[in-house]
CSV table of C-alpha atoms in Angstrom, one decimal:
chain,number,residue,atom,x,y,z
O,1,MET,CA,-1.6,-7.1,-146.0
O,2,ARG,CA,-0.3,-10.4,-143.8
O,3,LYS,CA,2.4,-7.4,-142.2
O,4,PHE,CA,0.1,-4.9,-141.4
O,5,VAL,CA,-1.9,-7.2,-139.5
O,6,SER,CA,0.8,-9.1,-137.4
O,7,HIS,CA,2.0,-5.7,-136.4
O,8,ILE,CA,-2.0,-4.5,-134.9
O,9,LEU,CA,-1.5,-7.7,-133.8
O,10,LEU,CA,1.9,-7.4,-132.1
O,11,ILE,CA,1.2,-3.3,-130.7
O,12,PHE,CA,-2.3,-5.1,-129.4
O,13,VAL,CA,-0.4,-7.7,-127.4
O,14,ILE,CA,2.1,-5.1,-126.5
O,15,SER,CA,-0.4,-2.6,-125.3
O,16,ILE,CA,-1.7,-6.0,-122.6
O,17,LEU,CA,1.3,-6.9,-121.4
O,18,LYS,CA,1.6,-3.3,-120.4
O,19,ASP,CA,-1.9,-3.0,-119.1
O,20,VAL,CA,-1.0,-6.1,-117.1
O,21,LEU,CA,2.2,-5.7,-115.8
O,22,CYS,CA,0.7,-2.3,-114.9
O,23,LYS,CA,-2.3,-3.9,-112.2
O,24,LYS,CA,0.9,-6.3,-111.4
O,25,GLN,CA,2.6,-2.8,-110.2
O,26,ASN,CA,-0.3,-1.1,-108.6
O,27,LEU,CA,-1.4,-5.2,-106.3
O,28,ASP,CA,2.9,-5.6,-105.8
O,29,THR,CA,2.3,-1.5,-104.0
O,30,LYS,CA,-0.2,-2.5,-102.3
O,31,ALA,CA,-0.1,-4.9,-101.0
O,32,ASN,CA,3.3,-3.9,-99.1
O,33,ASP,CA,0.5,-2.1,-96.6
O,34,GLU,CA,4.0,-0.4,-94.1
O,35,LYS,CA,8.2,-1.3,-93.2
O,36,ILE,CA,10.8,-0.8,-92.1
O,37,VAL,CA,13.1,2.4,-91.9
O,38,GLY,CA,16.6,3.4,-91.2
O,39,GLY,CA,16.5,0.1,-89.6
O,40,TYR,CA,19.4,-3.2,-89.8
O,41,VAL,CA,18.1,-6.7,-91.4
O,42,ALA,CA,17.0,-9.0,-88.5
O,43,ASP,CA,16.8,-12.6,-87.4
O,44,ILE,CA,13.6,-14.6,-87.0
O,45,LYS,CA,15.2,-16.2,-83.2
O,46,ASP,CA,15.4,-12.3,-82.2
O,47,VAL,CA,11.8,-12.0,-82.6
O,48,PRO,CA,10.6,-15.7,-82.9
O,49,TYR,CA,6.0,-13.8,-82.2
O,50,GLN,CA,6.6,-11.8,-85.7
O,51,ALA,CA,3.8,-13.2,-87.6
O,52,ARG,CA,3.6,-11.9,-92.4
O,53,LEU,CA,-0.1,-11.6,-92.3
O,54,THR,CA,-1.1,-11.8,-96.5
O,55,ILE,CA,-5.0,-10.9,-96.1
O,56,VAL,CA,-7.5,-12.0,-99.0
O,57,THR,CA,-10.0,-9.3,-99.9
O,58,ASP,CA,-12.7,-9.3,-102.8
O,59,SER,CA,-10.1,-7.7,-104.6
O,60,GLY,CA,-6.7,-9.0,-104.5
O,61,ALA,CA,-4.5,-9.4,-101.6
O,62,TYR,CA,-1.8,-7.9,-99.0
O,63,GLY,CA,0.1,-7.9,-96.9
O,64,CYS,CA,0.7,-6.3,-93.0
O,65,GLY,CA,2.0,-7.2,-89.9
O,66,GLY,CA,1.2,-9.0,-87.0
O,67,SER,CA,2.4,-11.0,-83.1
O,68,ILE,CA,2.0,-14.3,-82.2
O,69,ILE,CA,-0.2,-14.2,-78.7
O,70,SER,CA,-1.1,-17.6,-77.9
O,71,GLN,CA,-1.8,-21.1,-80.9
O,72,ARG,CA,-4.8,-19.7,-81.5
O,73,TYR,CA,-4.8,-16.0,-81.8
O,74,VAL,CA,-2.5,-13.3,-83.4
O,75,LEU,CA,-2.5,-9.7,-83.3
O,76,THR,CA,-2.4,-7.0,-85.2
O,77,ALA,CA,-4.1,-3.7,-86.2
O,78,ALA,CA,-7.9,-3.1,-87.6
O,79,HIS,CA,-7.2,-1.8,-91.0
O,80,CYS,CA,-5.4,-5.1,-92.0
O,81,LEU,CA,-8.8,-6.8,-91.7
O,82,ALA,CA,-10.8,-4.3,-93.4
O,83,ARG,CA,-11.4,-5.3,-96.6
O,84,ALA,CA,-10.7,-9.7,-95.6
O,85,LYS,CA,-12.0,-12.0,-96.9
O,86,THR,CA,-9.6,-14.8,-95.7
O,87,VAL,CA,-6.0,-14.9,-93.6
O,88,TYR,CA,-3.0,-17.0,-94.7
O,89,VAL,CA,-0.4,-16.2,-90.9
O,90,ARG,CA,3.1,-17.0,-92.1
O,91,VAL,CA,5.7,-18.0,-88.9
O,92,GLY,CA,8.6,-18.7,-88.3
O,93,SER,CA,11.0,-17.5,-91.4
O,94,ASN,CA,12.5,-14.1,-92.1
O,95,TYR,CA,11.0,-13.8,-95.0
O,96,ALA,CA,8.0,-12.7,-96.2
O,97,ASP,CA,6.4,-15.0,-98.7
O,98,ARG,CA,7.7,-18.9,-97.8
O,99,GLU,CA,9.7,-21.2,-96.0
O,100,GLY,CA,8.3,-21.1,-91.7
O,101,ALA,CA,4.6,-22.5,-91.8
O,102,LEU,CA,1.7,-21.1,-93.1
O,103,TYR,CA,-1.6,-21.5,-92.0
O,104,SER,CA,-4.3,-19.8,-92.8
O,105,ALA,CA,-8.1,-18.4,-90.4
O,106,THR,CA,-11.2,-17.0,-91.9
O,107,LYS,CA,-12.4,-15.8,-88.7
O,108,PHE,CA,-11.0,-12.9,-87.3
O,109,TRP,CA,-12.4,-9.7,-85.4
O,110,GLN,CA,-11.8,-5.7,-85.6
O,111,HIS,CA,-12.3,-4.1,-82.1
O,112,PRO,CA,-16.1,-3.2,-82.3
O,113,ASN,CA,-15.1,0.6,-81.2
O,114,TYR,CA,-11.9,0.9,-83.8
O,115,ASN,CA,-12.9,4.1,-85.9
O,116,ASN,CA,-11.3,4.0,-89.5
O,117,LYS,CA,-10.9,8.1,-89.7
O,118,THR,CA,-9.2,8.6,-86.0
O,119,ILE,CA,-8.3,5.0,-86.8
O,120,ASP,CA,-9.3,5.7,-82.8
O,121,ASN,CA,-9.0,1.5,-80.9
O,122,ASP,CA,-6.7,0.0,-84.0
O,123,VAL,CA,-6.6,-3.6,-83.0
O,124,GLY,CA,-7.2,-6.6,-84.5
O,125,ILE,CA,-7.0,-10.6,-83.4
O,126,VAL,CA,-6.8,-13.8,-85.9
O,127,SER,CA,-7.6,-16.8,-85.0
O,128,PRO,CA,-5.5,-19.7,-87.2
O,129,SER,CA,-7.8,-23.2,-88.7
O,130,ILE,CA,-5.5,-25.0,-86.5
O,131,PRO,CA,-3.1,-24.3,-83.5
O,132,ILE,CA,0.0,-22.8,-84.9
O,133,GLN,CA,3.3,-25.2,-83.7
O,134,PHE,CA,6.2,-24.2,-81.4
O,135,ASP,CA,9.6,-23.7,-81.5
O,136,THR,CA,13.0,-21.9,-81.7
O,137,ASN,CA,11.7,-19.9,-84.1
O,138,THR,CA,7.9,-19.3,-82.8
O,139,LYS,CA,7.0,-18.4,-79.1
O,140,ALA,CA,4.6,-15.8,-78.5
O,141,ILE,CA,4.8,-12.8,-77.2
O,142,LYS,CA,4.3,-11.4,-74.0
O,143,LEU,CA,1.5,-8.8,-73.5
O,144,ALA,CA,1.8,-5.2,-71.0
O,145,SER,CA,-0.6,-5.7,-68.9
O,146,LYS,CA,-3.4,-3.4,-68.9
O,147,GLY,CA,-3.1,0.4,-67.3
O,148,ARG,CA,0.9,-0.2,-67.5
O,149,ASN,CA,2.1,3.5,-67.3
O,150,ILE,CA,4.8,3.3,-70.2
O,151,PRO,CA,7.1,6.3,-69.6
O,152,ALA,CA,8.6,8.6,-72.5
O,153,GLY,CA,11.8,7.7,-73.9
O,154,THR,CA,11.3,3.1,-72.9
O,155,GLU,CA,13.5,1.6,-75.9
O,156,ALA,CA,11.0,-0.5,-78.1
O,157,LEU,CA,12.3,-2.4,-80.8
O,158,VAL,CA,10.0,-2.3,-84.0
O,159,SER,CA,10.8,-5.7,-86.9
O,160,GLY,CA,8.1,-5.7,-89.9
O,161,TRP,CA,8.9,-6.2,-94.3
O,162,GLY,CA,8.0,-2.8,-94.6
O,163,LEU,CA,9.3,-0.9,-97.0
O,164,THR,CA,12.5,0.1,-96.4
O,165,SER,CA,11.8,4.1,-97.6
O,166,GLU,CA,9.9,6.5,-98.7
O,167,ASN,CA,8.2,5.5,-102.1
O,168,GLY,CA,10.7,2.7,-101.7
O,169,LYS,CA,10.7,-1.3,-102.2
O,170,GLY,CA,9.8,-3.4,-99.0
O,171,SER,CA,12.2,-6.2,-98.0
O,172,ASP,CA,12.5,-9.3,-98.4
O,173,ARG,CA,14.0,-10.4,-95.3
O,174,ILE,CA,12.2,-9.2,-91.1
O,175,MET,CA,13.9,-5.7,-90.5
O,176,ALA,CA,14.1,-4.5,-87.6
O,177,ILE,CA,14.9,-1.0,-85.4
O,178,ARG,CA,15.0,0.6,-82.0
O,179,VAL,CA,13.1,3.6,-81.2
O,180,PRO,CA,12.1,5.8,-78.2
O,181,THR,CA,8.3,6.3,-77.2
O,182,VAL,CA,7.1,9.6,-77.4
O,183,SER,CA,4.5,11.4,-74.4
O,184,ASN,CA,1.2,11.8,-76.2
O,185,GLU,CA,1.2,15.2,-75.7
O,186,ASP,CA,4.6,15.6,-77.2
O,187,CYS,CA,2.8,13.6,-79.7
O,188,ARG,CA,-0.4,15.9,-79.7
O,189,LYS,CA,1.8,18.5,-81.1
O,190,SER,CA,2.4,16.1,-84.7
O,191,TYR,CA,-1.2,14.7,-85.1
O,192,SER,CA,-4.2,16.5,-82.9
O,193,LEU,CA,-5.8,13.1,-82.7
O,194,ILE,CA,-3.4,11.3,-80.6
O,195,THR,CA,-5.9,10.0,-78.0
O,196,ASP,CA,-5.0,7.8,-74.7
O,197,ASN,CA,-5.4,4.1,-77.1
O,198,MET,CA,-2.3,5.4,-79.2
O,199,ILE,CA,1.2,5.8,-77.5
O,200,CYS,CA,3.6,7.2,-80.2
O,201,ALA,CA,7.3,6.1,-80.7
O,202,GLY,CA,10.2,7.6,-83.3
O,203,VAL,CA,13.2,10.1,-83.0
O,204,PRO,CA,12.5,14.0,-83.5
O,205,GLU,CA,15.5,14.0,-85.8
O,206,GLY,CA,13.6,11.2,-88.1
O,207,GLY,CA,15.3,8.5,-90.4
O,208,LYS,CA,13.6,5.8,-87.8
O,209,SER,CA,10.3,4.2,-87.9
O,210,THR,CA,8.0,1.6,-89.6
O,211,CYS,CA,6.0,1.9,-93.3
O,212,GLN,CA,3.8,0.6,-95.5
O,213,GLY,CA,3.3,-3.1,-95.0
O,214,ASP,CA,4.6,-3.4,-91.3
O,215,SER,CA,0.9,-2.2,-90.3
O,216,GLY,CA,-0.5,-4.6,-87.5
O,217,GLY,CA,3.2,-5.4,-86.2
O,218,PRO,CA,4.6,-5.0,-82.3
O,219,ALA,CA,6.3,-2.6,-81.0
O,220,LEU,CA,8.3,-4.8,-78.0
O,221,THR,CA,10.4,-3.1,-74.8
O,222,LYS,CA,10.4,-4.1,-71.4
O,223,TYR,CA,7.2,-4.6,-70.2
O,224,GLY,CA,5.5,-6.7,-72.9
O,225,GLN,CA,4.5,-6.4,-76.7
O,226,ILE,CA,3.2,-2.5,-76.2
O,227,GLY,CA,2.3,-1.3,-79.7
O,228,VAL,CA,0.4,-2.4,-83.0
O,229,VAL,CA,2.0,-0.3,-85.6
O,230,SER,CA,-0.6,1.9,-86.4
O,231,PHE,CA,-0.4,5.0,-88.9
O,232,GLY,CA,2.1,8.4,-89.8
O,233,ILE,CA,2.8,11.1,-91.9
O,234,GLY,CA,5.3,9.3,-94.6
O,235,CYS,CA,8.0,7.1,-93.7
O,236,ALA,CA,10.7,8.4,-91.0
O,237,ARG,CA,9.3,12.4,-91.4
O,238,PRO,CA,11.2,14.5,-89.6
O,239,GLY,CA,8.8,15.8,-85.9
O,240,TYR,CA,6.4,12.5,-86.5
O,241,PRO,CA,7.0,9.7,-85.0
O,242,GLY,CA,5.1,6.6,-85.9
O,243,VAL,CA,1.1,6.2,-84.0
O,244,TYR,CA,0.9,2.3,-82.3
O,245,ALA,CA,-2.3,1.0,-80.6
O,246,ARG,CA,-1.8,1.3,-77.3
O,247,VAL,CA,-2.0,-2.7,-75.8
O,248,SER,CA,-1.4,-1.1,-72.3
O,249,SER,CA,-5.1,0.7,-72.1
O,250,THR,CA,-8.6,-0.5,-70.2
O,251,ASN,CA,-10.2,-0.3,-73.8
O,252,ILE,CA,-7.9,-1.5,-75.8
O,253,ARG,CA,-6.2,-4.9,-73.0
O,254,ASN,CA,-10.2,-5.5,-71.8
O,255,TRP,CA,-11.1,-7.0,-75.7
O,256,ILE,CA,-8.3,-8.8,-75.8
O,257,GLN,CA,-8.5,-10.6,-73.3
O,258,ASN,CA,-13.0,-11.0,-73.9
O,259,ILE,CA,-11.4,-13.2,-77.7
O,260,THR,CA,-8.7,-14.6,-76.6
O,261,GLY,CA,-8.8,-15.2,-72.6
O,262,ILE,CA,-5.0,-13.5,-72.6
């Protein structure tokens, strides 16, 4: 009888452990909200404006990217902040969850015209509770000016900690890719709802793109930061470039200036 009871208890414990592990696996998958496919291992010294955001909600936590635009503000995607209660901002680190400096923030904003169905105006701003301290590994990025035209084919540097393949694993180390911008006219052949507040980047043959975990991260060109990682179909699929919120659009640039003065 004791052996029978012990056996039942063992089965019960194993079932609980399985449930916990499954929930943890689901949370880990959710936490990597968008990463780099077809890229290379980068160094934070080369992308010192890159930030890693951990967004805490009522039901758990997940990760996004961001860019430091001043000691007081970090630019990210509006959809990253949809359910946020608290945001933790890690800067100056090659890694997603250690080293560098960590700041907490309870002040953050989504663009007032953000549309969660069309993903238009997908930008948000986070303000850490204390100013970010700058050093060799931590610096502000320059934003593209309002109305700046970005010619198709302009090379963009995109970085983050997202998945390294569709349905794959995330990278603990920061990754980067260089991809050319695509005209909105060409991008509409893949996505019908491309607006003037969006810009696309990628290669026609696929193989290079952002993925789950990179959302909110920057796309940097010689004109400054032109994009905020927003969405795409799959990861690095042929014919489907990545879509970014267009920083230089009047609608977005005016809002950033109103909030930050930048």
